Amino acid sequence: MRCYWDEEDIWLYLEVDDEDWVIRQVELEGPERTPIAAASLAAWRRAQETGRLATYESSFGITAERPVSEGEDHDPEPLTCDGSSRSGTPPVG
């Protein structure tokens, strides 16, 4: 799914599990769509277990800390397998 955070001009692309927790997250900022985060929950957990969490977070960011359904009002929209949104709006990029 994807959503837009207009206050910061950030597009969020999210992969969620069956319980709506983010397992992968990419954030693109500004009109140039500059990548500012590309985090994986599994990789984050491995970094935490191996004592490299600060390095991981400074390089890749973090995934959302609560389920998408409990998140802020960013109006997430599902994406199809080809990357287009179900609303008919073409993907960013």
N, CA, C and O atoms as a GROMACS GRO file, in nm:
protein
  372
    1MET      N    1   0.084  -0.117   0.000
    1MET     CA    2   0.000   0.000   0.000
    1MET      C    3   0.088   0.123   0.000
    1MET      O    4   0.209   0.116   0.025
    2ARG      N    5   0.026   0.234  -0.028
    2ARG     CA    6   0.101   0.359  -0.024
    2ARG      C    7   0.013   0.467   0.038
    2ARG      O    8  -0.110   0.456   0.038
    3CYS      N    9   0.078   0.570   0.089
    3CYS     CA   10   0.004   0.685   0.140
    3CYS      C   11   0.095   0.807   0.130
    3CYS      O   12   0.217   0.797   0.118
    4TYR      N   13   0.031   0.922   0.136
    4TYR     CA   14   0.103   1.047   0.121
    4TYR      C   15   0.090   1.129   0.248
    4TYR      O   16  -0.020   1.148   0.300
    5TRP      N   17   0.203   1.177   0.299
    5TRP     CA   18   0.206   1.262   0.417
    5TRP      C   19   0.236   1.402   0.367
    5TRP      O   20   0.352   1.438   0.346
    6ASP      N   21   0.131   1.481   0.349
    6ASP     CA   22   0.147   1.612   0.285
    6ASP      C   23   0.223   1.712   0.370
    6ASP      O   24   0.288   1.801   0.315
    7GLU      N   25   0.217   1.700   0.502
    7GLU     CA   26   0.290   1.794   0.588
    7GLU      C   27   0.441   1.791   0.562
    7GLU      O   28   0.509   1.893   0.574
    8GLU      N   29   0.491   1.675   0.526
    8GLU     CA   30   0.635   1.659   0.503
    8GLU      C   31   0.668   1.629   0.357
    8GLU      O   32   0.785   1.612   0.322
    9ASP      N   33   0.566   1.623   0.270
    9ASP     CA   34   0.582   1.588   0.128
    9ASP      C   35   0.657   1.455   0.115
    9ASP      O   36   0.760   1.446   0.048
   10ILE      N   37   0.601   1.353   0.180
   10ILE     CA   38   0.662   1.220   0.180
   10ILE      C   39   0.559   1.117   0.132
   10ILE      O   40   0.447   1.112   0.182
   11TRP      N   41   0.600   1.035   0.035
   11TRP     CA   42   0.524   0.917  -0.005
   11TRP      C   43   0.577   0.799   0.074
   11TRP      O   44   0.698   0.778   0.079
   12LEU      N   45   0.488   0.722   0.134
   12LEU     CA   46   0.524   0.602   0.208
   12LEU      C   47   0.471   0.482   0.130
   12LEU      O   48   0.353   0.477   0.094
   13TYR      N   49   0.558   0.387   0.103
   13TYR     CA   50   0.519   0.261   0.040
   13TYR      C   51   0.539   0.153   0.145
   13TYR      O   52   0.648   0.139   0.200
   14LEU      N   53   0.434   0.076   0.172
   14LEU     CA   54   0.434  -0.016   0.284
   14LEU      C   55   0.393  -0.156   0.241
   14LEU      O   56   0.302  -0.174   0.160
   15GLU      N   57   0.462  -0.255   0.295
   15GLU     CA   58   0.416  -0.394   0.286
   15GLU      C   59   0.374  -0.431   0.427
   15GLU      O   60   0.450  -0.413   0.521
   16VAL      N   61   0.253  -0.483   0.441
   16VAL     CA   62   0.201  -0.516   0.574
   16VAL      C   63   0.169  -0.664   0.582
   16VAL      O   64   0.144  -0.730   0.481
   17ASP      N   65   0.171  -0.716   0.705
   17ASP     CA   66   0.134  -0.855   0.726
   17ASP      C   67  -0.017  -0.866   0.747
   17ASP      O   68  -0.090  -0.768   0.733
   18ASP      N   69  -0.064  -0.986   0.781
   18ASP     CA   70  -0.208  -1.010   0.797
   18ASP      C   71  -0.270  -0.932   0.912
   18ASP      O   72  -0.391  -0.913   0.916
   19GLU      N   73  -0.187  -0.887   1.006
   19GLU     CA   74  -0.238  -0.811   1.121
   19GLU      C   75  -0.215  -0.662   1.104
   19GLU      O   76  -0.230  -0.586   1.200
   20ASP      N   77  -0.179  -0.618   0.986
   20ASP     CA   78  -0.163  -0.476   0.952
   20ASP      C   79  -0.033  -0.414   1.004
   20ASP      O   80  -0.020  -0.292   1.002
   21TRP      N   81   0.062  -0.496   1.050
   21TRP     CA   82   0.192  -0.444   1.092
   21TRP      C   83   0.280  -0.426   0.969
   21TRP      O   84   0.280  -0.510   0.879
   22VAL      N   85   0.354  -0.318   0.966
   22VAL     CA   86   0.443  -0.291   0.854
   22VAL      C   87   0.565  -0.383   0.863
   22VAL      O   88   0.633  -0.388   0.966
   23ILE      N   89   0.591  -0.457   0.755
   23ILE     CA   90   0.709  -0.544   0.753
   23ILE      C   91   0.818  -0.489   0.661
   23ILE      O   92   0.935  -0.525   0.674
   24ARG      N   93   0.779  -0.401   0.567
   24ARG     CA   94   0.877  -0.329   0.484
   24ARG      C   95   0.821  -0.191   0.456
   24ARG      O   96   0.700  -0.174   0.436
   25GLN      N   97   0.909  -0.093   0.454
   25GLN     CA   98   0.865   0.046   0.437
   25GLN      C   99   0.970   0.124   0.359
   25GLN      O  100   1.089   0.117   0.388
   26VAL      N  101   0.923   0.197   0.259
   26VAL     CA  102   1.008   0.287   0.181
   26VAL      C  103   0.946   0.425   0.188
   26VAL      O  104   0.825   0.440   0.174
   27GLU      N  105   1.030   0.527   0.211
   27GLU     CA  106   0.982   0.665   0.217
   27GLU      C  107   1.057   0.747   0.113
   27GLU      O  108   1.179   0.744   0.104
   28LEU      N  109   0.979   0.822   0.033
   28LEU     CA  110   1.035   0.909  -0.071
   28LEU      C  111   0.991   1.051  -0.044
   28LEU      O  112   0.872   1.077  -0.025
   29GLU      N  113   1.088   1.144  -0.040
   29GLU     CA  114   1.060   1.281   0.003
   29GLU      C  115   1.077   1.382  -0.110
   29GLU      O  116   1.167   1.371  -0.193
   30GLY      N  117   0.987   1.479  -0.111
   30GLY     CA  118   0.997   1.594  -0.200
   30GLY      C  119   0.963   1.564  -0.344
   30GLY      O  120   0.932   1.451  -0.381
   31PRO      N  121   0.970   1.669  -0.427
   31PRO     CA  122   0.934   1.653  -0.567
   31PRO      C  123   1.030   1.561  -0.643
   31PRO      O  124   0.992   1.503  -0.746
   32GLU      N  125   1.151   1.546  -0.594
   32GLU     CA  126   1.248   1.456  -0.658
   32GLU      C  127   1.230   1.312  -0.611
   32GLU      O  128   1.294   1.221  -0.664
   33ARG      N  129   1.144   1.292  -0.512
   33ARG     CA  130   1.120   1.159  -0.454
   33ARG      C  131   1.250   1.097  -0.405
   33ARG      O  132   1.284   0.983  -0.438
   34THR      N  133   1.323   1.173  -0.325
   34THR     CA  134   1.450   1.129  -0.268
   34THR      C  135   1.425   1.022  -0.163
   34THR      O  136   1.349   1.046  -0.069
   35PRO      N  137   1.488   0.904  -0.176
   35PRO     CA  138   1.470   0.800  -0.075
   35PRO      C  139   1.528   0.845   0.059
   35PRO      O  140   1.644   0.887   0.067
   36ILE      N  141   1.447   0.836   0.164
   36ILE     CA  142   1.496   0.872   0.297
   36ILE      C  143   1.488   0.755   0.394
   36ILE      O  144   1.545   0.762   0.503
   37ALA      N  145   1.418   0.648   0.356
   37ALA     CA  146   1.411   0.528   0.439
   37ALA      C  147   1.378   0.409   0.349
   37ALA      O  148   1.304   0.422   0.252
   38ALA      N  149   1.433   0.295   0.384
   38ALA     CA  150   1.403   0.169   0.315
   38ALA      C  151   1.426   0.059   0.418
   38ALA      O  152   1.530  -0.007   0.416
   39ALA      N  153   1.330   0.040   0.506
   39ALA     CA  154   1.348  -0.046   0.622
   39ALA      C  155   1.270  -0.176   0.610
   39ALA      O  156   1.165  -0.183   0.547
   40SER      N  157   1.324  -0.278   0.672
   40SER     CA  158   1.262  -0.410   0.680
   40SER      C  159   1.254  -0.449   0.827
   40SER      O  160   1.352  -0.437   0.900
   41LEU      N  161   1.138  -0.494   0.870
   41LEU     CA  162   1.122  -0.533   1.010
   41LEU      C  163   1.215  -0.650   1.045
   41LEU      O  164   1.274  -0.652   1.152
   42ALA      N  165   1.228  -0.747   0.955
   42ALA     CA  166   1.316  -0.862   0.980
   42ALA      C  167   1.461  -0.818   0.994
   42ALA      O  168   1.532  -0.864   1.084
   43ALA      N  169   1.506  -0.730   0.907
   43ALA     CA  170   1.644  -0.680   0.915
   43ALA      C  171   1.665  -0.596   1.041
   43ALA      O  172   1.770  -0.603   1.104
   44TRP      N  173   1.564  -0.518   1.078
   44TRP     CA  174   1.571  -0.437   1.199
   44TRP      C  175   1.587  -0.527   1.321
   44TRP      O  176   1.668  -0.499   1.410
   45ARG      N  177   1.509  -0.637   1.324
   45ARG     CA  178   1.519  -0.731   1.438
   45ARG      C  179   1.656  -0.796   1.444
   45ARG      O  180   1.713  -0.813   1.552
   46ARG      N  181   1.710  -0.835   1.327
   46ARG     CA  182   1.845  -0.894   1.326
   46ARG      C  183   1.948  -0.794   1.377
   46ARG      O  184   2.038  -0.831   1.453
   47ALA      N  185   1.936  -0.669   1.336
   47ALA     CA  186   2.029  -0.566   1.383
   47ALA      C  187   2.017  -0.547   1.534
   47ALA      O  188   2.117  -0.528   1.603
   48GLN      N  189   1.895  -0.553   1.584
   48GLN     CA  190   1.873  -0.539   1.728
   48GLN      C  191   1.938  -0.655   1.803
   48GLN      O  192   2.003  -0.635   1.906
   49GLU      N  193   1.920  -0.776   1.752
   49GLU     CA  194   1.975  -0.895   1.817
   49GLU      C  195   2.127  -0.898   1.815
   49GLU      O  196   2.189  -0.957   1.903
   50THR      N  197   2.188  -0.836   1.716
   50THR     CA  198   2.333  -0.840   1.702
   50THR      C  199   2.402  -0.713   1.751
   50THR      O  200   2.523  -0.697   1.733
   51GLY      N  201   2.326  -0.623   1.813
   51GLY     CA  202   2.385  -0.502   1.868
   51GLY      C  203   2.421  -0.396   1.766
   51GLY      O  204   2.503  -0.308   1.793
   52ARG      N  205   2.360  -0.403   1.646
   52ARG     CA  206   2.391  -0.306   1.541
   52ARG      C  207   2.271  -0.219   1.505
   52ARG      O  208   2.261  -0.170   1.392
   53LEU      N  209   2.181  -0.200   1.600
   53LEU     CA  210   2.057  -0.128   1.573
   53LEU      C  211   2.081   0.017   1.533
   53LEU      O  212   2.019   0.065   1.438
   54ALA      N  213   2.168   0.087   1.603
   54ALA     CA  214   2.193   0.229   1.571
   54ALA      C  215   2.246   0.244   1.428
   54ALA      O  216   2.206   0.335   1.356
   55THR      N  217   2.335   0.156   1.389
   55THR     CA  218   2.389   0.160   1.253
   55THR      C  219   2.280   0.132   1.151
   55THR      O  220   2.271   0.201   1.049
   56TYR      N  221   2.197   0.031   1.178
   56TYR     CA  222   2.088  -0.002   1.085
   56TYR      C  223   1.992   0.116   1.070
   56TYR      O  224   1.960   0.157   0.958
   57GLU      N  225   1.947   0.172   1.182
   57GLU     CA  226   1.850   0.281   1.177
   57GLU      C  227   1.906   0.405   1.108
   57GLU      O  228   1.833   0.475   1.038
   58SER      N  229   2.034   0.434   1.127
   58SER     CA  230   2.091   0.552   1.060
   58SER      C  231   2.105   0.531   0.910
   58SER      O  232   2.104   0.627   0.833
   59SER      N  233   2.116   0.407   0.868
   59SER     CA  234   2.128   0.377   0.724
   59SER      C  235   1.993   0.358   0.656
   59SER      O  236   1.974   0.405   0.543
   60PHE      N  237   1.900   0.289   0.723
   60PHE     CA  238   1.776   0.247   0.657
   60PHE      C  239   1.648   0.302   0.718
   60PHE      O  240   1.542   0.292   0.656
   61GLY      N  241   1.655   0.360   0.836
   61GLY     CA  242   1.535   0.405   0.904
   61GLY      C  243   1.470   0.291   0.981
   61GLY      O  244   1.532   0.188   1.006
   62ILE      N  245   1.343   0.310   1.016
   62ILE     CA  246   1.268   0.207   1.088
   62ILE      C  247   1.132   0.191   1.022
   62ILE      O  248   1.087   0.278   0.948
   63THR      N  249   1.067   0.080   1.052
   63THR     CA  250   0.930   0.061   1.005
   63THR      C  251   0.835   0.124   1.108
   63THR      O  252   0.876   0.156   1.219
   64ALA      N  253   0.711   0.141   1.068
   64ALA     CA  254   0.610   0.198   1.158
   64ALA      C  255   0.605   0.117   1.287
   64ALA      O  256   0.622  -0.005   1.285
   65GLU      N  257   0.580   0.184   1.398
   65GLU     CA  258   0.584   0.118   1.528
   65GLU      C  259   0.448   0.072   1.577
   65GLU      O  260   0.434   0.031   1.692
   66ARG      N  261   0.347   0.080   1.490
   66ARG     CA  262   0.214   0.029   1.522
   66ARG      C  263   0.146  -0.011   1.392
   66ARG      O  264   0.189   0.030   1.284
   67PRO      N  265   0.039  -0.090   1.401
   67PRO     CA  266  -0.030  -0.133   1.279
   67PRO      C  267  -0.081  -0.014   1.198
   67PRO      O  268  -0.114   0.091   1.254
   68VAL      N  269  -0.086  -0.030   1.067
   68VAL     CA  270  -0.132   0.076   0.978
   68VAL      C  271  -0.272   0.122   1.017
   68VAL      O  272  -0.302   0.241   1.010
   69SER      N  273  -0.356   0.029   1.058
   69SER     CA  274  -0.494   0.064   1.094
   69SER      C  275  -0.501   0.156   1.215
   69SER      O  276  -0.604   0.220   1.238
   70GLU      N  277  -0.395   0.164   1.294
   70GLU     CA  278  -0.392   0.251   1.412
   70GLU      C  279  -0.309   0.377   1.387
   70GLU      O  280  -0.289   0.458   1.478
   71GLY      N  281  -0.261   0.394   1.266
   71GLY     CA  282  -0.172   0.505   1.234
   71GLY      C  283  -0.244   0.636   1.216
   71GLY      O  284  -0.366   0.647   1.230
   72GLU      N  285  -0.163   0.736   1.184
   72GLU     CA  286  -0.214   0.871   1.161
   72GLU      C  287  -0.296   0.872   1.033
   72GLU      O  288  -0.297   0.775   0.957
   73ASP      N  289  -0.364   0.981   1.009
   73ASP     CA  290  -0.453   0.992   0.894
   73ASP      C  291  -0.378   1.020   0.764
   73ASP      O  292  -0.381   1.132   0.713
   74HIS      N  293  -0.311   0.919   0.712
   74HIS     CA  294  -0.240   0.933   0.585
   74HIS      C  295  -0.317   0.869   0.471
   74HIS      O  296  -0.269   0.869   0.357
   75ASP      N  297  -0.436   0.814   0.496
   75ASP     CA  298  -0.521   0.752   0.395
   75ASP      C  299  -0.446   0.653   0.306
   75ASP      O  300  -0.432   0.677   0.186
   76PRO      N  301  -0.399   0.542   0.362
   76PRO     CA  302  -0.329   0.444   0.280
   76PRO      C  303  -0.422   0.384   0.174
   76PRO      O  304  -0.540   0.363   0.199
   77GLU      N  305  -0.366   0.358   0.057
   77GLU     CA  306  -0.443   0.295  -0.049
   77GLU      C  307  -0.369   0.171  -0.096
   77GLU      O  308  -0.247   0.173  -0.111
   78PRO      N  309  -0.443   0.063  -0.118
   78PRO     CA  310  -0.380  -0.062  -0.164
   78PRO      C  311  -0.317  -0.044  -0.301
   78PRO      O  312  -0.362   0.038  -0.381
   79LEU      N  313  -0.214  -0.122  -0.328
   79LEU     CA  314  -0.150  -0.125  -0.460
   79LEU      C  315  -0.171  -0.263  -0.521
   79LEU      O  316  -0.182  -0.362  -0.448
   80THR      N  317  -0.176  -0.270  -0.652
   80THR     CA  318  -0.185  -0.397  -0.721
   80THR      C  319  -0.045  -0.453  -0.738
   80THR      O  320   0.054  -0.386  -0.708
   81CYS      N  321  -0.034  -0.574  -0.787
   81CYS     CA  322   0.097  -0.637  -0.807
   81CYS      C  323   0.184  -0.562  -0.906
   81CYS      O  324   0.307  -0.570  -0.898
   82ASP      N  325   0.123  -0.489  -1.000
   82ASP     CA  326   0.203  -0.414  -1.098
   82ASP      C  327   0.245  -0.277  -1.045
   82ASP      O  328   0.313  -0.202  -1.116
   83GLY      N  329   0.206  -0.244  -0.922
   83GLY     CA  330   0.249  -0.119  -0.860
   83GLY      C  331   0.151  -0.005  -0.874
   83GLY      O  332   0.173   0.101  -0.817
   84SER      N  333   0.042  -0.024  -0.949
   84SER     CA  334  -0.056   0.083  -0.960
   84SER      C  335  -0.152   0.077  -0.843
   84SER      O  336  -0.172  -0.029  -0.784
   85SER      N  337  -0.211   0.190  -0.810
   85SER     CA  338  -0.306   0.192  -0.699
   85SER      C  339  -0.442   0.146  -0.748
   85SER      O  340  -0.474   0.159  -0.866
   86ARG      N  341  -0.520   0.092  -0.659
   86ARG     CA  342  -0.654   0.048  -0.695
   86ARG      C  343  -0.746   0.165  -0.722
   86ARG      O  344  -0.854   0.147  -0.779
   87SER      N  345  -0.706   0.285  -0.681
   87SER     CA  346  -0.788   0.403  -0.706
   87SER      C  347  -0.772   0.454  -0.849
   87SER      O  348  -0.843   0.545  -0.891
   88GLY      N  349  -0.678   0.395  -0.922
   88GLY     CA  350  -0.655   0.437  -1.059
   88GLY      C  351  -0.546   0.541  -1.073
   88GLY      O  352  -0.506   0.575  -1.184
   89THR      N  353  -0.495   0.591  -0.961
   89THR     CA  354  -0.387   0.688  -0.964
   89THR      C  355  -0.257   0.615  -0.995
   89THR      O  356  -0.227   0.515  -0.930
   90PRO      N  357  -0.179   0.661  -1.092
   90PRO     CA  358  -0.054   0.591  -1.124
   90PRO      C  359   0.045   0.600  -1.010
   90PRO      O  360   0.041   0.695  -0.931
   91PRO      N  361   0.135   0.502  -0.999
   91PRO     CA  362   0.236   0.508  -0.894
   91PRO      C  363   0.330   0.625  -0.915
   91PRO      O  364   0.348   0.673  -1.027
   92VAL      N  365   0.388   0.669  -0.806
   92VAL     CA  366   0.484   0.780  -0.811
   92VAL      C  367   0.615   0.727  -0.864
   92VAL      O  368   0.653   0.613  -0.836
   93GLY      N  369   0.685   0.809  -0.940
   93GLY     CA  370   0.819   0.770  -0.979
   93GLY      C  371   0.836   0.775  -1.123
   93GLY      O  372   0.944   0.745  -1.173
   0.00000   0.00000   0.00000
